[in-house]
mmCIF file of C-alpha atoms in Angstrom:
data_model
loop_
_atom_site.group_PDB
_atom_site.id
_atom_site.type_symbol
_atom_site.label_atom_id
_atom_site.label_comp_id
_atom_site.label_asym_id
_atom_site.label_seq_id
_atom_site.Cartn_x
_atom_site.Cartn_y
_atom_site.Cartn_z
ATOM 1 C CA GLY C 1 27.864 -11.541 0.330
ATOM 2 C CA PHE C 2 25.408 -10.429 2.943
ATOM 3 C CA THR C 3 24.415 -12.065 6.113
ATOM 4 C CA LYS C 4 22.279 -14.944 6.849
ATOM 5 C CA PRO C 5 18.950 -14.349 7.525
ATOM 6 C CA SER C 6 17.602 -15.290 10.941
ATOM 7 C CA ASN C 7 17.027 -19.178 11.330
ATOM 8 C CA PRO C 8 12.943 -20.287 11.161
ATOM 9 C CA GLY C 9 12.125 -20.402 14.584
ATOM 10 C CA GLU C 10 14.821 -18.096 16.157
ATOM 11 C CA SER C 11 13.588 -17.206 19.663
ATOM 12 C CA ASP C 12 16.059 -14.607 20.819
ATOM 13 C CA LYS C 13 14.355 -11.634 20.371
ATOM 14 C CA LYS C 14 17.168 -9.564 20.170
ATOM 15 C CA LEU C 15 19.264 -11.473 18.252
ATOM 16 C CA LEU C 16 16.256 -11.500 15.771
ATOM 17 C CA VAL C 17 16.106 -7.765 15.531
ATOM 18 C CA GLU C 18 19.755 -7.756 15.133
ATOM 19 C CA THR C 19 19.802 -9.755 12.417
ATOM 20 C CA HIS C 20 17.559 -7.687 10.833
ATOM 21 C CA LEU C 21 18.746 -4.783 11.245
ATOM 22 C CA LYS C 22 22.406 -6.246 10.071
ATOM 23 C CA VAL C 23 20.333 -7.662 6.833
ATOM 24 C CA PHE C 24 18.312 -4.845 6.662
ATOM 25 C CA LYS C 25 21.538 -2.522 6.578
ATOM 26 C CA GLU C 26 23.541 -4.334 3.910
ATOM 27 C CA GLN C 27 21.054 -4.563 1.170
ATOM 28 C CA VAL C 28 20.147 -1.302 1.773
ATOM 29 C CA GLU C 29 23.515 0.322 1.127
ATOM 30 C CA ALA C 30 24.286 -2.830 -2.184
ATOM 31 C CA ALA C 31 21.447 -1.347 -3.803
ATOM 32 C CA GLN C 32 22.882 2.621 -3.721
ATOM 33 C CA VAL C 33 25.178 1.591 -6.927
ATOM 34 C CA LEU C 34 21.599 1.728 -8.655
ATOM 35 C CA ASN C 35 21.109 5.329 -7.411
ATOM 36 C CA PRO C 36 17.643 4.097 -6.563
ATOM 37 C CA THR C 37 14.535 6.744 -6.251
ATOM 38 C CA LEU C 38 13.515 4.586 -3.369
ATOM 39 C CA VAL C 39 14.150 1.709 -1.287
ATOM 40 C CA ASN C 40 11.314 -0.850 -0.704
ATOM 41 C CA CYS C 41 11.647 -2.643 2.616
ATOM 42 C CA HIS C 42 9.542 -5.511 3.569
ATOM 43 C CA ALA C 43 10.454 -5.361 7.426
ATOM 44 C CA LEU C 44 10.254 -7.621 10.204
ATOM 45 C CA LYS C 45 7.556 -10.276 10.221
ATOM 46 C CA ASP C 46 3.974 -10.067 12.026
ATOM 47 C CA CYS C 47 4.836 -12.315 14.580
ATOM 48 C CA PHE C 48 7.592 -9.802 15.977
ATOM 49 C CA THR C 49 6.064 -8.058 19.027
ATOM 50 C CA GLU C 50 5.758 -4.361 19.102
ATOM 51 C CA GLU C 51 8.839 -3.885 21.512
ATOM 52 C CA MET C 52 10.913 -5.678 18.961
ATOM 53 C CA ALA C 53 9.274 -3.552 15.968
ATOM 54 C CA ALA C 54 10.428 -0.088 18.207
ATOM 55 C CA GLU C 55 14.330 -1.069 18.434
ATOM 56 C CA PHE C 56 14.062 -1.839 14.929
ATOM 57 C CA PHE C 57 12.524 1.385 13.748
ATOM 58 C CA THR C 58 14.399 3.613 16.185
ATOM 59 C CA GLU C 59 17.367 2.126 15.275
ATOM 60 C CA ALA C 60 16.596 1.831 10.904
ATOM 61 C CA LEU C 61 14.965 5.262 10.728
ATOM 62 C CA GLY C 62 18.058 6.982 12.468
ATOM 63 C CA TRP C 63 20.069 5.398 10.222
ATOM 64 C CA GLN C 64 18.848 5.703 7.085
ATOM 65 C CA ASP C 65 18.498 9.259 8.069
ATOM 66 C CA LYS C 66 21.783 9.945 8.878
ATOM 67 C CA ASN C 67 22.928 8.668 5.497
ATOM 68 C CA ASN C 68 20.412 10.025 3.692
ATOM 69 C CA TYR C 69 18.974 6.900 2.372
ATOM 70 C CA ARG C 70 15.278 7.000 1.047
ATOM 71 C CA VAL C 71 13.855 4.013 2.504
ATOM 72 C CA LEU C 72 9.823 3.205 2.408
ATOM 73 C CA HIS C 73 8.335 0.619 4.414
ATOM 74 C CA GLU C 74 5.414 -1.438 3.012
ATOM 75 C CA THR C 75 2.365 -2.591 4.439
ATOM 76 C CA HIS C 76 2.310 -6.125 3.451
ATOM 77 C CA ARG C 77 1.295 -9.331 4.634
ATOM 78 C CA LYS C 78 3.323 -11.122 6.995
ATOM 79 C CA ARG C 79 5.309 -8.117 7.963
ATOM 80 C CA PHE C 80 4.884 -5.853 10.584
ATOM 81 C CA LEU C 81 2.800 -3.448 9.186
ATOM 82 C CA HIS C 82 0.419 -5.740 7.923
ATOM 83 C CA SER C 83 -2.738 -5.031 9.710
ATOM 84 C CA PRO C 84 -4.228 -1.368 9.637
ATOM 85 C CA TRP C 85 -4.815 -2.014 13.442
ATOM 86 C CA VAL C 86 -1.248 -2.548 14.147
ATOM 87 C CA ALA C 87 -0.383 -0.024 12.306
ATOM 88 C CA ARG C 88 -2.951 2.763 13.880
ATOM 89 C CA GLY C 89 -1.198 2.172 17.171
ATOM 90 C CA PHE C 90 2.155 2.024 16.158
ATOM 91 C CA VAL C 91 2.947 4.312 13.055
ATOM 92 C CA PRO C 92 2.061 7.571 15.301
ATOM 93 C CA LYS C 93 5.138 6.618 17.770
ATOM 94 C CA PHE C 94 7.586 7.108 14.780
ATOM 95 C CA PRO C 95 6.190 9.773 12.350
ATOM 96 C CA ASP C 96 9.172 9.833 10.153
ATOM 97 C CA LEU C 97 8.526 6.539 9.067
ATOM 98 C CA LYS C 98 7.669 6.686 5.551
ATOM 99 C CA MET C 99 5.950 4.095 3.898
ATOM 100 C CA VAL C 100 4.777 2.426 0.760
ATOM 101 C CA ALA C 101 0.881 1.986 0.754
ATOM 102 C CA ASP C 102 -0.126 -1.598 -0.496
ATOM 103 C CA LEU C 103 -3.412 -0.835 0.552
ATOM 104 C CA SER C 104 -4.378 -4.426 -0.964
ATOM 105 C CA HIS C 105 -3.444 -6.123 1.510
ATOM 106 C CA TRP C 106 -5.172 -4.071 4.608
ATOM 107 C CA VAL C 107 -8.290 -4.575 3.000
ATOM 108 C CA ASN C 108 -7.344 -8.253 3.026
ATOM 109 C CA VAL C 109 -6.432 -8.912 6.520
ATOM 110 C CA ALA C 110 -9.412 -6.691 7.884
ATOM 111 C CA GLU C 111 -11.559 -8.855 5.496
ATOM 112 C CA THR C 112 -13.180 -5.487 4.644
ATOM 113 C CA ASN C 113 -14.310 -3.434 1.554
ATOM 114 C CA ALA C 114 -12.954 -0.521 0.220
ATOM 115 C CA ASP C 115 -16.231 1.230 1.673
ATOM 116 C CA ASP C 116 -15.261 0.376 5.136
ATOM 117 C CA PRO C 117 -14.953 4.083 7.434
ATOM 118 C CA ASP C 118 -12.891 2.664 10.036
ATOM 119 C CA LEU C 119 -10.111 1.182 7.545
ATOM 120 C CA THR C 120 -10.561 4.607 5.141
ATOM 121 C CA LYS C 121 -9.910 6.564 8.809
ATOM 122 C CA VAL C 122 -6.340 4.872 9.273
ATOM 123 C CA ILE C 123 -5.326 5.307 5.425
ATOM 124 C CA GLU C 124 -6.200 8.863 5.485
ATOM 125 C CA GLN C 125 -4.517 9.459 8.995
ATOM 126 C CA PHE C 126 -1.399 8.462 7.492
ATOM 127 C CA ALA C 127 -1.702 9.460 3.945
ATOM 128 C CA GLY C 128 0.975 11.916 4.567
ATOM 129 C CA GLN C 129 3.338 9.056 5.532
ATOM 130 C CA PHE C 130 2.497 6.797 2.240
ATOM 131 C CA ARG C 131 5.151 8.075 -0.293
ATOM 132 C CA HIS C 132 4.680 5.138 -2.757
ATOM 133 C CA THR C 133 1.805 3.744 -3.993
ATOM 134 C CA HIS C 134 1.777 -0.105 -5.319
ATOM 135 C CA CYS C 135 -1.721 -0.416 -7.084
ATOM 136 C CA ARG C 136 -2.829 -3.191 -6.499
ATOM 137 C CA VAL C 137 -6.928 -3.926 -5.739
ATOM 138 C CA GLY C 138 -7.456 -6.477 -3.183
ATOM 139 C CA TYR C 139 -10.614 -7.347 -1.452
ATOM 140 C CA ASP C 140 -11.986 -9.017 1.523
ATOM 141 C CA HIS C 141 -10.951 -12.368 0.606
ATOM 142 C CA GLY C 142 -7.654 -11.946 -1.409
ATOM 143 C CA PRO C 143 -5.020 -9.469 -2.029
ATOM 144 C CA GLN C 144 -5.979 -9.510 -5.590
ATOM 145 C CA VAL C 145 -9.594 -9.191 -7.413
ATOM 146 C CA PRO C 146 -9.702 -11.828 -10.297
ATOM 147 C CA ASP C 147 -10.101 -8.180 -12.511
ATOM 148 C CA PRO C 148 -10.418 -4.954 -11.248
ATOM 149 C CA ARG C 149 -12.568 -3.839 -14.964
ATOM 150 C CA VAL C 150 -15.332 -6.263 -14.369
ATOM 151 C CA GLY C 151 -18.487 -6.488 -12.401
ATOM 152 C CA GLN C 152 -18.467 -6.077 -8.568
ATOM 153 C CA TRP C 153 -14.959 -5.357 -8.524
ATOM 154 C CA LEU C 154 -14.946 -2.312 -10.472
ATOM 155 C CA GLU C 155 -16.040 -0.839 -7.142
ATOM 156 C CA TYR C 156 -13.100 -1.934 -5.574
ATOM 157 C CA MET C 157 -10.871 -0.484 -8.014
ATOM 158 C CA GLU C 158 -13.235 2.677 -7.620
ATOM 159 C CA GLY C 159 -12.635 2.395 -4.026
ATOM 160 C CA HIS C 160 -8.857 1.835 -3.700
ATOM 161 C CA GLU C 161 -8.812 4.788 -6.027
ATOM 162 C CA ARG C 162 -10.500 7.026 -3.811
ATOM 163 C CA TRP C 163 -7.403 5.967 -0.662
ATOM 164 C CA TRP C 164 -5.209 6.658 -4.007
ATOM 165 C CA ASP C 165 -6.405 9.944 -4.446
ATOM 166 C CA ALA C 166 -6.001 10.926 -0.643
ATOM 167 C CA ILE C 167 -2.175 9.970 -0.968
ATOM 168 C CA TRP C 168 -1.801 12.674 -3.770
ATOM 169 C CA HIS C 169 -3.402 15.121 -2.157
ATOM 170 C CA ALA C 170 -1.624 14.875 0.976
ATOM 171 C CA ALA C 171 2.197 15.312 -1.254
ATOM 172 C CA ALA C 172 0.277 18.012 -2.926
ATOM 173 C CA ALA C 173 -0.047 19.557 0.436
ATOM 174 C CA ARG C 174 3.342 18.953 1.143
ATOM 175 C CA GLY C 175 4.091 20.531 -1.819
ATOM 176 C CA ASP C 176 5.992 17.965 -3.273
ATOM 177 C CA GLU C 177 6.692 18.005 -7.334
ATOM 178 C CA GLU C 178 6.514 14.440 -8.102
ATOM 179 C CA VAL C 179 4.588 11.252 -6.838
ATOM 180 C CA THR C 180 5.338 7.865 -7.969
ATOM 181 C CA MET C 181 3.311 4.670 -8.036
ATOM 182 C CA THR C 182 3.136 0.984 -9.329
ATOM 183 C CA PRO C 183 0.911 -0.860 -11.123
ATOM 184 C CA GLU C 184 1.407 -4.056 -9.439
ATOM 185 C CA HIS C 185 -1.271 -6.726 -9.896
ATOM 186 C CA GLY C 186 0.921 -9.843 -9.746
ATOM 187 C CA PRO C 187 1.453 -13.407 -11.500
ATOM 188 C CA PRO C 188 0.075 -16.839 -10.375
ATOM 189 C CA ASN C 189 -0.400 -17.070 -7.470
ATOM 190 C CA TYR C 190 -1.368 -13.966 -7.146
ATOM 191 C CA GLN C 191 -3.640 -13.690 -10.029
ATOM 192 C CA VAL C 192 -6.328 -15.870 -9.810
ATOM 193 C CA CYS C 193 -6.686 -18.964 -12.264
ATOM 194 C CA ASP C 194 -9.293 -21.450 -14.066
ATOM 195 C CA PRO C 195 -8.673 -24.458 -12.044
ATOM 196 C CA HIS C 196 -9.227 -27.027 -14.618
ATOM 197 C CA THR C 197 -6.409 -24.795 -17.230
ATOM 198 C CA ASN C 198 -4.464 -23.125 -14.758
ATOM 199 C CA LYS C 199 -4.853 -19.980 -17.169
ATOM 200 C CA PRO C 200 -5.259 -16.765 -15.983
ATOM 201 C CA LEU C 201 -8.621 -15.109 -15.596
ATOM 202 C CA ALA C 202 -7.399 -12.133 -16.960
ATOM 203 C CA SER C 203 -4.681 -10.535 -18.403
ATOM 204 C CA ILE C 204 -1.885 -9.349 -16.169
ATOM 205 C CA TRP C 205 -0.279 -7.455 -18.729
ATOM 206 C CA ASP C 206 -3.559 -5.608 -19.933
ATOM 207 C CA VAL C 207 -4.825 -5.139 -16.132
ATOM 208 C CA ASN C 208 -1.538 -3.163 -15.203
ATOM 209 C CA HIS C 209 -1.823 -1.278 -18.425
ATOM 210 C CA TRP C 210 -5.457 -0.080 -17.215
ATOM 211 C CA ILE C 211 -4.790 0.957 -13.732
ATOM 212 C CA GLY C 212 -1.838 2.850 -14.960
ATOM 213 C CA LEU C 213 -3.911 4.489 -17.771
ATOM 214 C CA ARG C 214 -6.703 5.214 -15.099
ATOM 215 C CA ARG C 215 -4.320 6.876 -12.507
ATOM 216 C CA GLN C 216 -2.891 8.726 -15.740
ATOM 217 C CA GLU C 217 -6.519 9.861 -16.543
ATOM 218 C CA ARG C 218 -7.039 10.459 -12.786
ATOM 219 C CA PHE C 219 -4.080 12.806 -11.502
ATOM 220 C CA ALA C 220 -4.789 15.002 -14.841
ATOM 221 C CA GLU C 221 -8.250 15.263 -13.328
ATOM 222 C CA LEU C 222 -6.680 16.525 -10.270
ATOM 223 C CA PHE C 223 -3.810 17.959 -10.895
ATOM 224 C CA GLY C 224 -4.002 18.844 -14.839
ATOM 225 C CA ALA C 225 -3.039 17.130 -17.970
ATOM 226 C CA GLU C 226 0.192 19.191 -18.030
ATOM 227 C CA ASN C 227 1.789 17.521 -15.246
ATOM 228 C CA THR C 228 0.708 13.657 -15.864
ATOM 229 C CA SER C 229 2.956 11.056 -17.222
ATOM 230 C CA ARG C 230 2.468 10.413 -21.015
ATOM 231 C CA LEU C 231 1.671 6.310 -20.925
ATOM 232 C CA ILE C 232 -0.348 5.412 -24.078
ATOM 233 C CA PRO C 233 -3.126 2.464 -24.763
ATOM 234 C CA SER C 234 -1.688 -0.609 -26.644
ATOM 235 C CA ILE C 235 -3.612 -2.572 -29.217
ATOM 236 C CA THR C 236 -5.504 -4.706 -26.253
ATOM 237 C CA GLN C 237 -5.871 -2.069 -23.473
ATOM 238 C CA GLY C 238 -6.769 1.101 -23.325
ATOM 239 C CA ALA C 239 -8.321 3.093 -20.559
ATOM 240 C CA GLU C 240 -11.775 2.016 -20.822
ATOM 241 C CA PRO C 241 -13.971 1.018 -18.938
ATOM 242 C CA VAL C 242 -13.846 4.366 -16.604
ATOM 243 C CA THR C 243 -13.895 4.898 -13.261
ATOM 244 C CA LYS C 244 -15.683 7.482 -11.103
ATOM 245 C CA PRO C 245 -14.300 7.237 -7.755
ATOM 246 C CA GLY C 246 -15.956 9.898 -5.802
ATOM 247 C CA GLU C 247 -15.186 11.181 -2.559
ATOM 248 C CA SER C 248 -13.879 9.934 0.432
ATOM 249 C CA VAL C 249 -16.000 7.913 2.401
ATOM 250 C CA LEU C 250 -15.864 9.495 5.459
ATOM 251 C CA LYS C 251 -16.936 12.881 3.993
ATOM 252 C CA GLY C 252 -20.131 13.829 6.284
ATOM 253 C CA LEU C 253 -19.568 11.497 9.237
ATOM 254 C CA GLN C 254 -18.910 13.466 12.236
ATOM 255 C CA LYS C 255 -16.604 10.566 13.989
ATOM 256 C CA CYS C 256 -15.329 7.472 12.707
ATOM 257 C CA GLY C 257 -14.188 4.930 15.144
ATOM 258 C CA ILE C 258 -16.445 2.079 16.845
ATOM 259 C CA PHE C 259 -19.273 4.492 16.344
ATOM 260 C CA LEU C 260 -20.486 6.256 13.703
ATOM 261 C CA THR C 261 -22.496 9.761 13.519
ATOM 262 C CA TRP C 262 -24.422 11.069 10.853
ATOM 263 C CA HIS C 263 -25.209 14.749 10.092
ATOM 264 C CA ARG C 264 -28.713 13.732 9.467
ATOM 265 C CA HIS C 265 -30.623 11.990 12.166
ATOM 266 C CA MET C 266 -31.781 8.858 12.004
ATOM 267 C CA PHE C 267 -34.627 7.099 12.732
#
């Protein structure tokens, strides 16, 4: 069996890190029997200190490399990488840290929209360290929009697509031969439901199918149709509505940070 995880309320920081490392190594090793393309890890908790995280990742990344295990660490709420602002200061200290980009969590934690230049700056900064993408569309007040195909949520989809494009462009610049992604809109309680009937406001199967089809078309547009997957429409869901993500919101900005400077004069 596996080592028991830390008890809730455990306050011994050294013991917490040691236990997390032990559980992490045991589970990654056990997963190898499946010959995984990658292992996705929800590393640590958001309440852990930066010193605890540094101790964990120093040991974990070295162990992964030594054993040739492909482990990616997800930007997920409740985990250490839950916030773009935490990652902004921490991730540069670990250039070998490879991540799963679930940016629906970051847009939610930052309580903003997909046009936010500060959030976009962080995402594009780390595009080269994102090696898998969870394609779920979040928004300022939640990790999953009710339906990314309709109304105001379509703009959030296009904004996420711009971020996902940046990750693909980084992979192409690296010379990667393939990239992977997962359409990841989830069931209730991720999915918003009618409070009177508890029925989901959208078909999660169709939503994920649509996202897969849209990303397939976008990949063909950027890198050639001959290089895409071969996902086909279903009876209930095709590639419509068409999205037009456009270019990064940072294009045309000279600086991005606390203050922004535009190329044109502001009066």
